[in-house]
Amino acid sequence: MSEIRIAIIGGSGLYELLEEAESRIVETPFGKSPRIDIGVFGEKRVAFLARHAKPGSMEVKHEVPPHMINYRANILALKRLGVKAILATNACGSLKREYKPGDILIPDQLIDMTKNRDYTFYDGSVTPKELIGEGANSTVIHIDFTHPYCPSLRAIIIDAAKSINLKVHEKGCYVCTEGPRFETPAEIKFFSLIGVDVVGMTSVPEAILARELNMCYASICIITNYAAGMQERISQEEVRGIFNKARDKVYALLEEAVRRIPRGYVCRCHEAVQ
Ligand code: HPA
């Protein structure tokens, strides 16, 4: 059987992707993953994980809120399947008038405003050798996070968008809030002042944990609303409705991006921890 080097993590609104899939649940020292589907997409074998699905269950529904997702189990489960590169979808609110609901943005920077999540694999509960194998020499690990989203994977996504004539915002700063509530207008004003473009609840610690396991990670942000204070109110129904409308272009972009990831793809993210 050919290896699985690419995973797609589906956020709000994206719970199924593969037409024919073999499904499994992966056990890790941090707990069980939700159902992971494995099948062909973009001419490659990929793993698909819906991040809001319940761990250990073969049913996939939006059941786990962003602050309660077991990000460590999810990312380690993908690592154990052999995954080297992760494409994630993240619903988010826009802080810029010109970035409209329904638009897609490929973030290049990240600000962490979460409060209470498990941010690292390297807290002594599992040894680095168990996590990333023989090459692991250090016990105290500080990853470089100058580029929180893999630059080469981002370039692949942006080229993929151009090739299918899909307009995307090619960079932007994502702030991750703790949730599950949406933000106040005062928080959004503050985030705007410090240079944020979009706000969501799921990129942290997902992007961090992927890098800690030497995996490439990039995000496709789907703007589902203007951030708090920029429109009357924000509702989950609206977020869902806009995502559903954007679904076809998100699928097309994911498929073309997967097609363009070279077989045997490696980049510097794979040397993050040694
Ligand atoms: N804030 C935080 N997370 C979100 C939003 C938002 O406005 N929209 C979709 N996810």
mmCIF file of C-alpha atoms and ligand atoms in Angstrom:
data_model
loop_
_atom_site.group_PDB
_atom_site.id
_atom_site.type_symbol
_atom_site.label_atom_id
_atom_site.label_comp_id
_atom_site.label_asym_id
_atom_site.label_seq_id
_atom_site.Cartn_x
_atom_site.Cartn_y
_atom_site.Cartn_z
ATOM 1 C CA MET A 1 0.000 0.000 0.000
ATOM 2 C CA SER A 2 1.370 3.451 -0.846
ATOM 3 C CA GLU A 3 2.254 5.751 2.009
ATOM 4 C CA ILE A 4 0.165 8.627 3.310
ATOM 5 C CA ARG A 5 2.273 11.787 3.221
ATOM 6 C CA ILE A 6 -0.503 14.366 3.116
ATOM 7 C CA ALA A 7 -3.335 15.091 5.528
ATOM 8 C CA ILE A 8 -6.233 17.484 5.351
ATOM 9 C CA ILE A 9 -7.767 18.771 8.563
ATOM 10 C CA GLY A 10 -11.333 19.934 8.067
ATOM 11 C CA GLY A 11 -12.651 22.724 10.263
ATOM 12 C CA SER A 12 -16.174 24.048 10.782
ATOM 13 C CA GLY A 13 -18.318 23.006 7.832
ATOM 14 C CA LEU A 14 -15.909 20.417 6.418
ATOM 15 C CA TYR A 15 -16.615 16.993 7.895
ATOM 16 C CA GLU A 16 -16.370 14.673 4.877
ATOM 17 C CA LEU A 17 -14.058 14.900 1.896
ATOM 18 C CA LEU A 18 -13.231 11.521 0.415
ATOM 19 C CA GLU A 19 -15.654 9.583 -1.746
ATOM 20 C CA GLU A 20 -14.263 6.173 -0.960
ATOM 21 C CA ALA A 21 -12.373 5.860 2.242
ATOM 22 C CA GLU A 22 -11.097 3.372 4.727
ATOM 23 C CA SER A 23 -11.630 4.795 8.212
ATOM 24 C CA ARG A 24 -9.645 4.312 11.362
ATOM 25 C CA ILE A 25 -9.158 5.670 14.836
ATOM 26 C CA VAL A 26 -5.547 6.043 15.977
ATOM 27 C CA GLU A 27 -4.588 5.636 19.644
ATOM 28 C CA THR A 28 -1.843 7.894 20.968
ATOM 29 C CA PRO A 29 -0.355 8.467 24.442
ATOM 30 C CA PHE A 30 -2.488 11.653 24.540
ATOM 31 C CA GLY A 31 -5.747 9.888 23.739
ATOM 32 C CA LYS A 32 -7.645 8.673 20.707
ATOM 33 C CA SER A 33 -8.073 10.532 17.450
ATOM 34 C CA PRO A 34 -11.486 11.072 15.914
ATOM 35 C CA ARG A 35 -12.264 8.969 12.828
ATOM 36 C CA ILE A 36 -9.576 9.469 10.189
ATOM 37 C CA ASP A 37 -10.575 8.705 6.592
ATOM 38 C CA ILE A 38 -7.920 7.467 4.198
ATOM 39 C CA GLY A 39 -8.509 7.562 0.465
ATOM 40 C CA VAL A 40 -7.507 9.094 -2.837
ATOM 41 C CA PHE A 41 -7.836 12.841 -3.411
ATOM 42 C CA GLY A 42 -5.925 14.980 -5.920
ATOM 43 C CA GLU A 43 -4.410 11.752 -7.321
ATOM 44 C CA LYS A 44 -2.708 10.974 -4.003
ATOM 45 C CA ARG A 45 -3.432 8.946 -0.933
ATOM 46 C CA VAL A 46 -4.464 11.350 1.810
ATOM 47 C CA ALA A 47 -5.755 11.237 5.355
ATOM 48 C CA PHE A 48 -8.730 13.386 6.290
ATOM 49 C CA LEU A 49 -9.505 14.348 9.890
ATOM 50 C CA ALA A 50 -12.458 16.522 10.950
ATOM 51 C CA ARG A 51 -11.075 18.416 13.943
ATOM 52 C CA HIS A 52 -14.457 18.990 15.597
ATOM 53 C CA ALA A 53 -15.398 15.275 15.522
ATOM 54 C CA LYS A 54 -15.577 13.244 18.702
ATOM 55 C CA PRO A 55 -12.421 11.288 19.639
ATOM 56 C CA GLY A 56 -12.760 7.508 19.467
ATOM 57 C CA SER A 57 -16.033 7.635 17.542
ATOM 58 C CA MET A 58 -16.735 6.453 13.994
ATOM 59 C CA GLU A 59 -19.441 9.110 13.719
ATOM 60 C CA VAL A 60 -18.386 12.480 12.374
ATOM 61 C CA LYS A 61 -20.401 15.493 13.522
ATOM 62 C CA HIS A 62 -19.485 18.929 14.835
ATOM 63 C CA GLU A 63 -19.310 17.898 18.492
ATOM 64 C CA VAL A 64 -16.135 19.290 20.042
ATOM 65 C CA PRO A 65 -15.752 23.070 20.496
ATOM 66 C CA PRO A 66 -12.402 24.656 19.558
ATOM 67 C CA HIS A 67 -11.122 25.021 23.145
ATOM 68 C CA MET A 68 -11.792 21.340 23.898
ATOM 69 C CA ILE A 69 -10.234 19.692 20.847
ATOM 70 C CA ASN A 70 -7.493 17.205 21.687
ATOM 71 C CA TYR A 71 -5.010 18.791 19.298
ATOM 72 C CA ARG A 72 -2.105 16.651 20.516
ATOM 73 C CA ALA A 73 -3.931 13.379 19.815
ATOM 74 C CA ASN A 74 -5.011 14.633 16.385
ATOM 75 C CA ILE A 75 -1.562 15.763 15.252
ATOM 76 C CA LEU A 76 0.277 12.763 16.688
ATOM 77 C CA ALA A 77 -2.263 10.404 15.077
ATOM 78 C CA LEU A 78 -1.464 11.941 11.673
ATOM 79 C CA LYS A 79 2.276 11.699 12.359
ATOM 80 C CA ARG A 80 1.879 8.018 13.205
ATOM 81 C CA LEU A 81 0.142 7.453 9.854
ATOM 82 C CA GLY A 82 3.303 8.782 8.171
ATOM 83 C CA VAL A 83 1.972 12.250 7.301
ATOM 84 C CA LYS A 84 4.586 14.879 6.388
ATOM 85 C CA ALA A 85 2.382 17.789 5.284
ATOM 86 C CA ILE A 86 -0.930 19.071 6.616
ATOM 87 C CA LEU A 87 -3.391 21.347 4.841
ATOM 88 C CA ALA A 88 -5.929 22.721 7.302
ATOM 89 C CA THR A 89 -9.144 24.625 6.736
ATOM 90 C CA ASN A 90 -10.103 27.261 9.308
ATOM 91 C CA ALA A 91 -13.253 29.368 9.384
ATOM 92 C CA CYS A 92 -12.509 32.913 10.488
ATOM 93 C CA GLY A 93 -13.794 36.448 10.855
ATOM 94 C CA SER A 94 -12.318 39.339 8.855
ATOM 95 C CA LEU A 95 -10.909 42.520 10.382
ATOM 96 C CA LYS A 96 -10.492 44.219 7.008
ATOM 97 C CA ARG A 97 -13.441 45.559 4.992
ATOM 98 C CA GLU A 98 -11.752 44.469 1.766
ATOM 99 C CA TYR A 99 -11.516 40.833 2.932
ATOM 100 C CA LYS A 100 -15.120 39.799 2.476
ATOM 101 C CA PRO A 101 -17.214 36.906 3.752
ATOM 102 C CA GLY A 102 -16.761 34.059 1.277
ATOM 103 C CA ASP A 103 -13.126 35.073 0.510
ATOM 104 C CA ILE A 104 -10.157 32.792 1.113
ATOM 105 C CA LEU A 105 -6.939 33.921 2.814
ATOM 106 C CA ILE A 106 -3.678 31.980 3.172
ATOM 107 C CA PRO A 107 -2.170 33.283 6.437
ATOM 108 C CA ASP A 108 1.583 33.741 6.895
ATOM 109 C CA GLN A 109 1.601 35.027 10.478
ATOM 110 C CA LEU A 110 -0.017 34.040 13.734
ATOM 111 C CA ILE A 111 -0.760 35.667 17.085
ATOM 112 C CA ASP A 112 -1.752 33.455 19.992
ATOM 113 C CA MET A 113 -4.442 34.890 22.252
ATOM 114 C CA THR A 114 -5.660 31.544 23.590
ATOM 115 C CA LYS A 115 -5.549 30.895 27.324
ATOM 116 C CA ASN A 116 -5.804 27.300 28.272
ATOM 117 C CA ARG A 117 -4.659 24.687 25.767
ATOM 118 C CA ASP A 118 -1.979 22.011 25.592
ATOM 119 C CA TYR A 119 0.640 23.865 23.574
ATOM 120 C CA THR A 120 3.466 21.339 23.389
ATOM 121 C CA PHE A 121 4.338 17.675 23.101
ATOM 122 C CA TYR A 122 7.556 18.318 24.986
ATOM 123 C CA ASP A 123 6.376 18.500 28.585
ATOM 124 C CA GLY A 124 8.030 15.298 29.773
ATOM 125 C CA SER A 125 4.996 13.036 29.402
ATOM 126 C CA VAL A 126 6.386 11.342 26.277
ATOM 127 C CA THR A 127 10.048 11.336 25.222
ATOM 128 C CA PRO A 128 11.128 13.138 22.044
ATOM 129 C CA LYS A 129 12.452 9.779 20.742
ATOM 130 C CA GLU A 130 8.977 8.268 21.021
ATOM 131 C CA LEU A 131 7.520 11.247 19.193
ATOM 132 C CA ILE A 132 9.957 11.870 16.358
ATOM 133 C CA GLY A 133 12.250 8.858 16.429
ATOM 134 C CA GLU A 134 15.927 8.153 16.662
ATOM 135 C CA GLY A 135 17.175 11.575 15.547
ATOM 136 C CA ALA A 136 15.822 13.244 18.675
ATOM 137 C CA ASN A 137 18.767 14.351 20.809
ATOM 138 C CA SER A 138 17.472 17.193 22.972
ATOM 139 C CA THR A 139 15.217 16.974 25.965
ATOM 140 C CA VAL A 140 14.413 20.687 26.194
ATOM 141 C CA ILE A 141 12.923 21.793 22.912
ATOM 142 C CA HIS A 142 12.254 25.300 21.578
ATOM 143 C CA ILE A 143 11.107 25.229 17.972
ATOM 144 C CA ASP A 144 11.814 28.120 15.632
ATOM 145 C CA PHE A 145 8.468 29.703 14.721
ATOM 146 C CA THR A 146 9.586 32.562 12.502
ATOM 147 C CA HIS A 147 7.366 31.093 9.785
ATOM 148 C CA PRO A 148 4.408 29.611 11.677
ATOM 149 C CA TYR A 149 2.858 28.389 8.413
ATOM 150 C CA CYS A 150 5.157 26.397 6.099
ATOM 151 C CA PRO A 151 6.348 28.810 3.352
ATOM 152 C CA SER A 152 6.733 26.095 0.718
ATOM 153 C CA LEU A 153 3.314 24.593 1.376
ATOM 154 C CA ARG A 154 1.814 28.109 1.275
ATOM 155 C CA ALA A 155 3.484 28.716 -2.090
ATOM 156 C CA ILE A 156 2.010 25.467 -3.417
ATOM 157 C CA ILE A 157 -1.500 26.521 -2.296
ATOM 158 C CA ILE A 158 -1.134 30.004 -3.810
ATOM 159 C CA ASP A 159 0.100 28.569 -7.134
ATOM 160 C CA ALA A 160 -2.739 26.053 -7.064
ATOM 161 C CA ALA A 161 -5.256 28.896 -6.593
ATOM 162 C CA LYS A 162 -3.774 30.802 -9.560
ATOM 163 C CA SER A 163 -3.890 27.734 -11.762
ATOM 164 C CA ILE A 164 -7.622 27.283 -11.167
ATOM 165 C CA ASN A 165 -8.319 31.036 -11.439
ATOM 166 C CA LEU A 166 -9.346 31.328 -7.832
ATOM 167 C CA LYS A 167 -8.618 34.644 -6.178
ATOM 168 C CA VAL A 168 -7.147 34.265 -2.687
ATOM 169 C CA HIS A 169 -5.564 36.790 -0.316
ATOM 170 C CA GLU A 170 -1.970 35.589 -0.400
ATOM 171 C CA LYS A 171 -0.938 36.526 3.126
ATOM 172 C CA GLY A 172 -2.313 37.769 6.397
ATOM 173 C CA CYS A 173 -2.018 37.642 10.143
ATOM 174 C CA TYR A 174 -4.355 35.255 11.984
ATOM 175 C CA VAL A 175 -5.119 35.766 15.661
ATOM 176 C CA CYS A 176 -6.324 32.727 17.545
ATOM 177 C CA THR A 177 -8.743 33.416 20.399
ATOM 178 C CA GLU A 178 -9.796 30.984 23.086
ATOM 179 C CA GLY A 179 -13.505 31.026 22.356
ATOM 180 C CA PRO A 180 -15.935 29.451 22.327
ATOM 181 C CA ARG A 181 -17.577 32.881 22.428
ATOM 182 C CA PHE A 182 -16.977 35.303 19.600
ATOM 183 C CA GLU A 183 -14.945 38.434 20.412
ATOM 184 C CA THR A 184 -16.027 41.839 21.709
ATOM 185 C CA PRO A 185 -15.705 44.869 19.402
ATOM 186 C CA ALA A 186 -13.045 46.244 21.803
ATOM 187 C CA GLU A 187 -10.948 43.092 21.396
ATOM 188 C CA ILE A 188 -11.293 43.337 17.625
ATOM 189 C CA LYS A 189 -10.239 47.000 17.685
ATOM 190 C CA PHE A 190 -7.153 46.007 19.691
ATOM 191 C CA PHE A 191 -6.334 43.157 17.293
ATOM 192 C CA SER A 192 -6.715 45.563 14.371
ATOM 193 C CA LEU A 193 -4.232 47.968 15.968
ATOM 194 C CA ILE A 194 -1.623 45.225 16.326
ATOM 195 C CA GLY A 195 -1.907 44.196 12.678
ATOM 196 C CA VAL A 196 -4.336 41.291 12.641
ATOM 197 C CA ASP A 197 -6.242 40.464 9.443
ATOM 198 C CA VAL A 198 -8.403 37.506 10.480
ATOM 199 C CA VAL A 199 -9.614 35.958 13.729
ATOM 200 C CA GLY A 200 -10.349 32.311 14.418
ATOM 201 C CA MET A 201 -10.233 29.767 17.218
ATOM 202 C CA THR A 202 -8.309 26.771 15.894
ATOM 203 C CA SER A 203 -4.857 27.508 14.473
ATOM 204 C CA VAL A 204 -3.322 27.366 17.966
ATOM 205 C CA PRO A 205 -1.967 24.941 19.024
ATOM 206 C CA GLU A 206 -2.471 22.963 15.797
ATOM 207 C CA ALA A 207 0.217 24.820 13.805
ATOM 208 C CA ILE A 208 2.643 24.661 16.755
ATOM 209 C CA LEU A 209 2.189 20.939 17.354
ATOM 210 C CA ALA A 210 2.665 20.094 13.681
ATOM 211 C CA ARG A 211 6.013 21.938 13.655
ATOM 212 C CA GLU A 212 7.010 20.219 16.901
ATOM 213 C CA LEU A 213 6.667 16.904 15.067
ATOM 214 C CA ASN A 214 8.621 18.154 12.026
ATOM 215 C CA MET A 215 5.550 18.323 9.820
ATOM 216 C CA CYS A 216 4.672 21.046 7.294
ATOM 217 C CA TYR A 217 1.441 22.850 8.072
ATOM 218 C CA ALA A 218 -0.470 25.507 6.136
ATOM 219 C CA SER A 219 -3.943 26.922 6.503
ATOM 220 C CA ILE A 220 -6.696 27.806 4.088
ATOM 221 C CA CYS A 221 -8.796 30.390 5.936
ATOM 222 C CA ILE A 222 -12.382 30.750 4.854
ATOM 223 C CA ILE A 223 -13.771 34.132 5.861
ATOM 224 C CA THR A 224 -17.283 33.535 7.098
ATOM 225 C CA ASN A 225 -18.131 36.952 8.604
ATOM 226 C CA TYR A 226 -16.828 40.396 9.484
ATOM 227 C CA ALA A 227 -15.401 40.412 13.010
ATOM 228 C CA ALA A 228 -17.358 41.683 16.019
ATOM 229 C CA GLY A 229 -18.326 45.346 15.805
ATOM 230 C CA MET A 230 -17.988 45.397 12.008
ATOM 231 C CA GLN A 231 -21.412 43.882 11.461
ATOM 232 C CA GLU A 232 -24.609 43.810 13.531
ATOM 233 C CA ARG A 233 -23.971 40.443 15.214
ATOM 234 C CA ILE A 234 -22.246 37.126 14.481
ATOM 235 C CA SER A 235 -24.156 33.882 14.411
ATOM 236 C CA GLN A 236 -23.112 30.283 13.988
ATOM 237 C CA GLU A 237 -25.785 29.883 11.295
ATOM 238 C CA GLU A 238 -24.166 32.652 9.275
ATOM 239 C CA VAL A 239 -20.709 31.078 9.660
ATOM 240 C CA ARG A 240 -22.125 27.737 8.495
ATOM 241 C CA GLY A 241 -24.094 29.277 5.611
ATOM 242 C CA ILE A 242 -21.130 31.209 4.193
ATOM 243 C CA PHE A 243 -18.865 28.181 4.548
ATOM 244 C CA ASN A 244 -21.348 26.028 2.664
ATOM 245 C CA LYS A 245 -21.405 28.545 -0.171
ATOM 246 C CA ALA A 246 -17.588 28.536 -0.319
ATOM 247 C CA ARG A 247 -17.357 24.730 -0.103
ATOM 248 C CA ASP A 248 -16.879 24.045 -3.838
ATOM 249 C CA LYS A 249 -13.967 26.436 -4.179
ATOM 250 C CA VAL A 250 -12.349 25.115 -0.992
ATOM 251 C CA TYR A 251 -12.574 21.548 -2.375
ATOM 252 C CA ALA A 252 -11.165 22.637 -5.722
ATOM 253 C CA LEU A 253 -8.278 24.463 -4.046
ATOM 254 C CA LEU A 254 -7.478 21.549 -1.738
ATOM 255 C CA GLU A 255 -7.545 19.112 -4.636
ATOM 256 C CA GLU A 256 -5.259 21.175 -6.856
ATOM 257 C CA ALA A 257 -2.880 21.867 -3.944
ATOM 258 C CA VAL A 258 -2.632 18.147 -3.118
ATOM 259 C CA ARG A 259 -2.020 17.392 -6.799
ATOM 260 C CA ARG A 260 0.870 19.880 -6.792
ATOM 261 C CA ILE A 261 2.639 18.580 -3.679
ATOM 262 C CA PRO A 262 5.603 16.687 -5.128
ATOM 263 C CA ARG A 263 5.905 12.993 -4.309
ATOM 264 C CA GLY A 264 8.653 12.606 -1.721
ATOM 265 C CA TYR A 265 8.074 16.241 -0.664
ATOM 266 C CA VAL A 266 10.376 17.476 2.108
ATOM 267 C CA CYS A 267 11.233 20.959 3.371
ATOM 268 C CA ARG A 268 12.964 22.605 6.338
ATOM 269 C CA CYS A 269 9.989 21.986 8.614
ATOM 270 C CA HIS A 270 11.175 18.386 8.667
ATOM 271 C CA GLU A 271 14.306 19.440 10.557
ATOM 272 C CA ALA A 272 12.554 21.633 13.139
ATOM 273 C CA VAL A 273 13.390 19.279 16.006
ATOM 274 C CA GLN A 274 16.518 17.141 15.931
HETATM 275 N N1 HPA B 1 -14.162 34.966 15.506
HETATM 276 C C1 HPA B 1 -13.560 33.812 15.894
HETATM 277 N N2 HPA B 1 -13.692 32.672 15.231
HETATM 278 C C2 HPA B 1 -14.437 32.678 14.111
HETATM 279 C C3 HPA B 1 -15.098 33.832 13.656
HETATM 280 C C4 HPA B 1 -14.940 35.041 14.380
HETATM 281 O O1 HPA B 1 -15.487 36.105 14.039
HETATM 282 N N3 HPA B 1 -15.770 33.479 12.523
HETATM 283 C C5 HPA B 1 -15.515 32.150 12.316
HETATM 284 N N4 HPA B 1 -14.719 31.670 13.273
#
